JSON list of C-alpha atoms in Angstrom, two decimals:
[
{"chain": "Q", "resi": 136, "resn": "MET", "atom": "CA", "xyz": [-14.37, -34.70, -40.29]},
{"chain": "Q", "resi": 137, "resn": "ARG", "atom": "CA", "xyz": [-15.89, -38.15, -39.81]},
{"chain": "Q", "resi": 138, "resn": "THR", "atom": "CA", "xyz": [-19.34, -38.74, -41.26]},
{"chain": "Q", "resi": 139, "resn": "PHE", "atom": "CA", "xyz": [-20.08, -42.21, -39.87]},
{"chain": "Q", "resi": 140, "resn": "ASP", "atom": "CA", "xyz": [-20.08, -43.89, -36.48]},
{"chain": "Q", "resi": 141, "resn": "LEU", "atom": "CA", "xyz": [-18.96, -47.50, -36.03]},
{"chain": "Q", "resi": 142, "resn": "ALA", "atom": "CA", "xyz": [-20.25, -47.74, -32.45]},
{"chain": "Q", "resi": 143, "resn": "PRO", "atom": "CA", "xyz": [-23.41, -49.71, -33.42]},
{"chain": "Q", "resi": 144, "resn": "LEU", "atom": "CA", "xyz": [-21.22, -52.30, -35.11]},
{"chain": "Q", "resi": 145, "resn": "TYR", "atom": "CA", "xyz": [-19.35, -52.96, -31.87]},
{"chain": "Q", "resi": 146, "resn": "ARG", "atom": "CA", "xyz": [-22.63, -53.75, -30.11]},
{"chain": "Q", "resi": 147, "resn": "SER", "atom": "CA", "xyz": [-24.22, -55.92, -32.80]},
{"chain": "Q", "resi": 148, "resn": "THR", "atom": "CA", "xyz": [-21.41, -58.23, -33.91]},
{"chain": "Q", "resi": 149, "resn": "VAL", "atom": "CA", "xyz": [-19.27, -60.84, -32.26]},
{"chain": "Q", "resi": 150, "resn": "GLY", "atom": "CA", "xyz": [-15.75, -61.55, -33.40]},
{"chain": "Q", "resi": 151, "resn": "PHE", "atom": "CA", "xyz": [-14.98, -58.46, -35.45]},
{"chain": "Q", "resi": 152, "resn": "ASP", "atom": "CA", "xyz": [-14.14, -55.92, -32.74]},
{"chain": "Q", "resi": 153, "resn": "ARG", "atom": "CA", "xyz": [-10.49, -55.76, -33.79]},
{"chain": "Q", "resi": 154, "resn": "LEU", "atom": "CA", "xyz": [-11.54, -55.39, -37.42]},
{"chain": "Q", "resi": 155, "resn": "PHE", "atom": "CA", "xyz": [-13.88, -52.49, -36.62]},
{"chain": "Q", "resi": 156, "resn": "SER", "atom": "CA", "xyz": [-11.15, -50.84, -34.55]},
{"chain": "Q", "resi": 157, "resn": "LEU", "atom": "CA", "xyz": [-8.79, -51.11, -37.51]},
{"chain": "Q", "resi": 158, "resn": "VAL", "atom": "CA", "xyz": [-11.40, -49.71, -39.92]},
{"chain": "Q", "resi": 159, "resn": "ASP", "atom": "CA", "xyz": [-12.13, -46.88, -37.48]},
{"chain": "Q", "resi": 160, "resn": "GLN", "atom": "CA", "xyz": [-8.42, -46.02, -37.26]},
{"chain": "Q", "resi": 161, "resn": "LEU", "atom": "CA", "xyz": [-7.94, -46.12, -41.02]},
{"chain": "Q", "resi": 162, "resn": "ALA", "atom": "CA", "xyz": [-11.00, -43.95, -41.64]},
{"chain": "Q", "resi": 163, "resn": "GLY", "atom": "CA", "xyz": [-9.52, -41.25, -39.41]},
{"chain": "Q", "resi": 164, "resn": "HIS", "atom": "CA", "xyz": [-6.24, -41.18, -41.35]},
{"chain": "Q", "resi": 165, "resn": "ASP", "atom": "CA", "xyz": [-7.57, -41.14, -44.90]},
{"chain": "Q", "resi": 166, "resn": "GLY", "atom": "CA", "xyz": [-10.40, -38.67, -44.34]},
{"chain": "Q", "resi": 167, "resn": "GLY", "atom": "CA", "xyz": [-13.09, -41.31, -44.79]},
{"chain": "Q", "resi": 168, "resn": "ALA", "atom": "CA", "xyz": [-12.39, -41.78, -48.51]},
{"chain": "Q", "resi": 169, "resn": "PRO", "atom": "CA", "xyz": [-13.69, -45.15, -49.70]},
{"chain": "Q", "resi": 170, "resn": "GLY", "atom": "CA", "xyz": [-11.13, -47.79, -50.56]},
{"chain": "Q", "resi": 171, "resn": "TYR", "atom": "CA", "xyz": [-10.97, -50.05, -53.55]},
{"chain": "Q", "resi": 172, "resn": "PRO", "atom": "CA", "xyz": [-12.71, -52.39, -53.85]},
{"chain": "Q", "resi": 173, "resn": "PRO", "atom": "CA", "xyz": [-15.74, -51.58, -51.70]},
{"chain": "Q", "resi": 174, "resn": "TYR", "atom": "CA", "xyz": [-16.97, -54.28, -49.31]},
{"chain": "Q", "resi": 175, "resn": "ASN", "atom": "CA", "xyz": [-19.71, -55.13, -46.81]},
{"chain": "Q", "resi": 176, "resn": "ILE", "atom": "CA", "xyz": [-19.48, -57.13, -43.58]},
{"chain": "Q", "resi": 177, "resn": "GLU", "atom": "CA", "xyz": [-22.69, -58.86, -42.56]},
{"chain": "Q", "resi": 178, "resn": "ARG", "atom": "CA", "xyz": [-23.74, -60.97, -39.63]},
{"chain": "Q", "resi": 179, "resn": "THR", "atom": "CA", "xyz": [-25.81, -63.84, -41.05]},
{"chain": "Q", "resi": 180, "resn": "GLY", "atom": "CA", "xyz": [-26.30, -65.82, -37.83]},
{"chain": "Q", "resi": 181, "resn": "GLU", "atom": "CA", "xyz": [-25.25, -65.95, -34.20]},
{"chain": "Q", "resi": 182, "resn": "ASN", "atom": "CA", "xyz": [-21.77, -67.19, -35.14]},
{"chain": "Q", "resi": 183, "resn": "ASP", "atom": "CA", "xyz": [-21.88, -66.72, -38.92]},
{"chain": "Q", "resi": 184, "resn": "TYR", "atom": "CA", "xyz": [-20.53, -63.78, -40.92]},
{"chain": "Q", "resi": 185, "resn": "ARG", "atom": "CA", "xyz": [-20.18, -62.83, -44.57]},
{"chain": "Q", "resi": 186, "resn": "ILE", "atom": "CA", "xyz": [-17.75, -60.45, -46.22]},
{"chain": "Q", "resi": 187, "resn": "THR", "atom": "CA", "xyz": [-18.92, -59.28, -49.65]},
{"chain": "Q", "resi": 188, "resn": "VAL", "atom": "CA", "xyz": [-16.38, -57.57, -51.92]},
{"chain": "Q", "resi": 189, "resn": "ALA", "atom": "CA", "xyz": [-17.37, -55.83, -55.19]},
{"chain": "Q", "resi": 190, "resn": "VAL", "atom": "CA", "xyz": [-15.01, -57.30, -57.79]},
{"chain": "Q", "resi": 191, "resn": "ALA", "atom": "CA", "xyz": [-16.75, -56.39, -61.05]},
{"chain": "Q", "resi": 192, "resn": "GLY", "atom": "CA", "xyz": [-14.67, -57.33, -64.08]},
{"chain": "Q", "resi": 193, "resn": "PHE", "atom": "CA", "xyz": [-12.57, -59.97, -62.29]},
{"chain": "Q", "resi": 194, "resn": "ALA", "atom": "CA", "xyz": [-12.82, -63.67, -63.13]},
{"chain": "Q", "resi": 195, "resn": "GLU", "atom": "CA", "xyz": [-12.41, -66.47, -60.57]},
{"chain": "Q", "resi": 196, "resn": "ASN", "atom": "CA", "xyz": [-8.89, -67.24, -61.78]},
{"chain": "Q", "resi": 197, "resn": "GLU", "atom": "CA", "xyz": [-7.89, -63.58, -61.21]},
{"chain": "Q", "resi": 198, "resn": "LEU", "atom": "CA", "xyz": [-8.90, -63.64, -57.52]},
{"chain": "Q", "resi": 199, "resn": "SER", "atom": "CA", "xyz": [-7.19, -65.34, -54.59]},
{"chain": "Q", "resi": 200, "resn": "ILE", "atom": "CA", "xyz": [-8.25, -65.74, -50.97]},
{"chain": "Q", "resi": 201, "resn": "GLU", "atom": "CA", "xyz": [-5.74, -66.66, -48.27]},
{"chain": "Q", "resi": 202, "resn": "ALA", "atom": "CA", "xyz": [-6.49, -67.30, -44.60]},
{"chain": "Q", "resi": 203, "resn": "LYS", "atom": "CA", "xyz": [-3.41, -67.34, -42.38]},
{"chain": "Q", "resi": 204, "resn": "GLU", "atom": "CA", "xyz": [-3.62, -67.21, -38.59]},
{"chain": "Q", "resi": 205, "resn": "ASN", "atom": "CA", "xyz": [-6.04, -64.35, -37.81]},
{"chain": "Q", "resi": 206, "resn": "THR", "atom": "CA", "xyz": [-5.71, -62.63, -41.18]},
{"chain": "Q", "resi": 207, "resn": "LEU", "atom": "CA", "xyz": [-7.87, -62.98, -44.28]},
{"chain": "Q", "resi": 208, "resn": "THR", "atom": "CA", "xyz": [-6.31, -61.59, -47.47]},
{"chain": "Q", "resi": 209, "resn": "ILE", "atom": "CA", "xyz": [-8.26, -61.13, -50.70]},
{"chain": "Q", "resi": 210, "resn": "ARG", "atom": "CA", "xyz": [-6.21, -60.30, -53.80]},
{"chain": "Q", "resi": 211, "resn": "GLY", "atom": "CA", "xyz": [-7.22, -59.45, -57.32]},
{"chain": "Q", "resi": 212, "resn": "ASP", "atom": "CA", "xyz": [-4.79, -59.33, -60.21]},
{"chain": "Q", "resi": 213, "resn": "LYS", "atom": "CA", "xyz": [-6.30, -58.46, -63.58]},
{"chain": "Q", "resi": 214, "resn": "GLN", "atom": "CA", "xyz": [-4.81, -60.32, -66.52]},
{"chain": "Q", "resi": 215, "resn": "THR", "atom": "CA", "xyz": [-3.21, -58.15, -69.18]},
{"chain": "Q", "resi": 216, "resn": "LYS", "atom": "CA", "xyz": [-5.25, -57.46, -72.29]},
{"chain": "Q", "resi": 217, "resn": "THR", "atom": "CA", "xyz": [-4.99, -60.08, -74.96]},
{"chain": "Q", "resi": 218, "resn": "GLU", "atom": "CA", "xyz": [-4.24, -59.20, -78.53]},
{"chain": "Q", "resi": 219, "resn": "ASP", "atom": "CA", "xyz": [-7.35, -60.98, -79.84]},
{"chain": "Q", "resi": 220, "resn": "GLN", "atom": "CA", "xyz": [-9.49, -58.26, -78.26]},
{"chain": "Q", "resi": 221, "resn": "LYS", "atom": "CA", "xyz": [-10.89, -56.13, -81.08]},
{"chain": "Q", "resi": 222, "resn": "GLY", "atom": "CA", "xyz": [-11.29, -52.36, -80.95]},
{"chain": "Q", "resi": 223, "resn": "GLU", "atom": "CA", "xyz": [-9.92, -49.83, -78.56]},
{"chain": "Q", "resi": 224, "resn": "SER", "atom": "CA", "xyz": [-11.35, -48.40, -75.38]},
{"chain": "Q", "resi": 225, "resn": "LEU", "atom": "CA", "xyz": [-12.61, -44.84, -75.69]},
{"chain": "Q", "resi": 226, "resn": "TYR", "atom": "CA", "xyz": [-13.52, -44.69, -72.01]},
{"chain": "Q", "resi": 227, "resn": "GLN", "atom": "CA", "xyz": [-12.76, -47.18, -69.25]},
{"chain": "Q", "resi": 228, "resn": "GLY", "atom": "CA", "xyz": [-14.91, -46.57, -66.18]},
{"chain": "Q", "resi": 229, "resn": "ILE", "atom": "CA", "xyz": [-14.70, -50.08, -64.75]},
{"chain": "Q", "resi": 230, "resn": "ALA", "atom": "CA", "xyz": [-11.66, -50.29, -62.51]},
{"chain": "Q", "resi": 231, "resn": "ALA", "atom": "CA", "xyz": [-9.39, -53.16, -63.43]},
{"chain": "Q", "resi": 232, "resn": "ARG", "atom": "CA", "xyz": [-6.44, -52.40, -61.19]},
{"chain": "Q", "resi": 233, "resn": "ALA", "atom": "CA", "xyz": [-4.88, -54.95, -58.92]},
{"chain": "Q", "resi": 234, "resn": "PHE", "atom": "CA", "xyz": [-5.91, -54.85, -55.27]},
{"chain": "Q", "resi": 235, "resn": "GLU", "atom": "CA", "xyz": [-5.23, -56.45, -51.93]},
{"chain": "Q", "resi": 236, "resn": "ARG", "atom": "CA", "xyz": [-7.74, -56.21, -49.08]},
{"chain": "Q", "resi": 237, "resn": "VAL", "atom": "CA", "xyz": [-6.69, -57.53, -45.64]},
{"chain": "Q", "resi": 238, "resn": "PHE", "atom": "CA", "xyz": [-9.13, -58.31, -42.82]},
{"chain": "Q", "resi": 239, "resn": "GLN", "atom": "CA", "xyz": [-8.16, -59.09, -39.23]},
{"chain": "Q", "resi": 240, "resn": "LEU", "atom": "CA", "xyz": [-10.26, -61.97, -37.91]},
{"chain": "Q", "resi": 241, "resn": "ALA", "atom": "CA", "xyz": [-11.12, -62.61, -34.29]},
{"chain": "Q", "resi": 242, "resn": "ASP", "atom": "CA", "xyz": [-9.96, -65.76, -32.51]},
{"chain": "Q", "resi": 243, "resn": "TYR", "atom": "CA", "xyz": [-11.69, -68.97, -33.63]},
{"chain": "Q", "resi": 244, "resn": "VAL", "atom": "CA", "xyz": [-13.16, -67.37, -36.78]},
{"chain": "Q", "resi": 245, "resn": "GLN", "atom": "CA", "xyz": [-12.65, -69.69, -39.75]},
{"chain": "Q", "resi": 246, "resn": "VAL", "atom": "CA", "xyz": [-13.36, -69.31, -43.47]},
{"chain": "Q", "resi": 247, "resn": "LYS", "atom": "CA", "xyz": [-16.22, -71.61, -44.43]},
{"chain": "Q", "resi": 248, "resn": "GLY", "atom": "CA", "xyz": [-16.26, -70.96, -48.18]},
{"chain": "Q", "resi": 249, "resn": "ALA", "atom": "CA", "xyz": [-16.34, -68.41, -50.97]},
{"chain": "Q", "resi": 250, "resn": "SER", "atom": "CA", "xyz": [-18.43, -67.80, -54.07]},
{"chain": "Q", "resi": 251, "resn": "LEU", "atom": "CA", "xyz": [-18.43, -65.33, -56.96]},
{"chain": "Q", "resi": 252, "resn": "GLU", "atom": "CA", "xyz": [-21.88, -64.16, -58.10]},
{"chain": "Q", "resi": 253, "resn": "ASN", "atom": "CA", "xyz": [-22.77, -61.20, -60.34]},
{"chain": "Q", "resi": 254, "resn": "GLY", "atom": "CA", "xyz": [-19.48, -59.39, -59.72]},
{"chain": "Q", "resi": 255, "resn": "LEU", "atom": "CA", "xyz": [-19.63, -59.87, -55.94]},
{"chain": "Q", "resi": 256, "resn": "LEU", "atom": "CA", "xyz": [-17.21, -62.12, -54.06]},
{"chain": "Q", "resi": 257, "resn": "HIS", "atom": "CA", "xyz": [-18.88, -63.61, -50.97]},
{"chain": "Q", "resi": 258, "resn": "VAL", "atom": "CA", "xyz": [-16.61, -65.03, -48.25]},
{"chain": "Q", "resi": 259, "resn": "ASP", "atom": "CA", "xyz": [-18.51, -66.92, -45.55]},
{"chain": "Q", "resi": 260, "resn": "LEU", "atom": "CA", "xyz": [-17.02, -67.11, -42.06]},
{"chain": "Q", "resi": 261, "resn": "VAL", "atom": "CA", "xyz": [-17.98, -69.03, -38.94]},
{"chain": "Q", "resi": 262, "resn": "ARG", "atom": "CA", "xyz": [-16.89, -68.62, -35.35]},
{"chain": "Q", "resi": 263, "resn": "GLU", "atom": "CA", "xyz": [-16.28, -72.04, -33.80]},
{"chain": "Q", "resi": 264, "resn": "ILE", "atom": "CA", "xyz": [-15.23, -71.95, -30.17]},
{"chain": "Q", "resi": 265, "resn": "PRO", "atom": "CA", "xyz": [-13.52, -75.16, -28.98]},
{"chain": "Q", "resi": 266, "resn": "GLU", "atom": "CA", "xyz": [-15.32, -77.09, -26.22]},
{"chain": "Q", "resi": 267, "resn": "ALA", "atom": "CA", "xyz": [-12.44, -76.44, -23.81]},
{"chain": "Q", "resi": 268, "resn": "LYS", "atom": "CA", "xyz": [-12.92, -72.66, -24.21]},
{"chain": "Q", "resi": 269, "resn": "LYS", "atom": "CA", "xyz": [-16.72, -72.60, -23.74]},
{"chain": "Q", "resi": 270, "resn": "PRO", "atom": "CA", "xyz": [-18.06, -71.45, -20.38]},
{"chain": "Q", "resi": 271, "resn": "ARG", "atom": "CA", "xyz": [-19.32, -74.12, -17.97]},
{"chain": "Q", "resi": 272, "resn": "GLN", "atom": "CA", "xyz": [-21.68, -74.05, -14.99]},
{"chain": "Q", "resi": 273, "resn": "ILE", "atom": "CA", "xyz": [-20.01, -75.53, -11.90]},
{"chain": "Q", "resi": 274, "resn": "ALA", "atom": "CA", "xyz": [-22.12, -76.70, -8.95]},
{"chain": "Q", "resi": 275, "resn": "ILE", "atom": "CA", "xyz": [-20.82, -75.95, -5.49]},
{"chain": "Q", "resi": 276, "resn": "GLY", "atom": "CA", "xyz": [-20.39, -79.19, -3.56]},
{"chain": "Q", "resi": 277, "resn": "SER", "atom": "CA", "xyz": [-20.76, -79.43, 0.22]},
{"chain": "Q", "resi": 278, "resn": "ASN", "atom": "CA", "xyz": [-17.88, -81.95, 0.55]},
{"chain": "Q", "resi": 279, "resn": "GLY", "atom": "CA", "xyz": [-15.41, -79.80, -1.34]},
{"chain": "Q", "resi": 280, "resn": "GLN", "atom": "CA", "xyz": [-16.26, -81.69, -4.55]},
{"chain": "Q", "resi": 281, "resn": "ALA", "atom": "CA", "xyz": [-17.21, -79.60, -7.53]},
{"chain": "Q", "resi": 282, "resn": "LYS", "atom": "CA", "xyz": [-18.83, -81.08, -10.58]},
{"chain": "Q", "resi": 283, "resn": "VAL", "atom": "CA", "xyz": [-19.91, -79.68, -13.93]},
{"chain": "Q", "resi": 284, "resn": "VAL", "atom": "CA", "xyz": [-23.67, -79.29, -14.12]},
{"chain": "Q", "resi": 285, "resn": "GLU", "atom": "CA", "xyz": [-24.14, -77.85, -17.59]},
{"chain": "Q", "resi": 286, "resn": "ALA", "atom": "CA", "xyz": [-21.93, -76.79, -20.49]},
{"chain": "Q", "resi": 287, "resn": "LYS", "atom": "CA", "xyz": [-23.19, -73.92, -22.69]},
{"chain": "Q", "resi": 288, "resn": "ALA", "atom": "CA", "xyz": [-21.92, -72.32, -25.85]},
{"chain": "Q", "resi": 289, "resn": "ALA", "atom": "CA", "xyz": [-20.89, -68.67, -25.59]}
]
């Protein structure tokens, strides 16, 4: 049984409709169990987005971010324990397993940057539509000539 509805996300974001469809499909197959590591997707502006992934216990050199075509891949590979570490673990509640999280990005969504703060990895995204793809207003000419009156961003 599904306990959440992604329909509001379809209406309030631009550029992530394929991502939400994928999340919706995956949630139906795994019973809604949360994945590792947990993440948030935020809309920070009209064409700006942020993906925040909880990566507690991982250092910057243990994380990698790769953007290829319309796919964003975030990987974490925890280094093996060093021998200079003193003592033994009686209980280990902080997950330190390797992970790979893949996000499908909409067309023209580019990675702007990434930062690691307080155990949270923030990946900033921006949707930049090329001028040739933006809608234009075309005036109707009486002599069969049409000219562009105004160009607007989508």
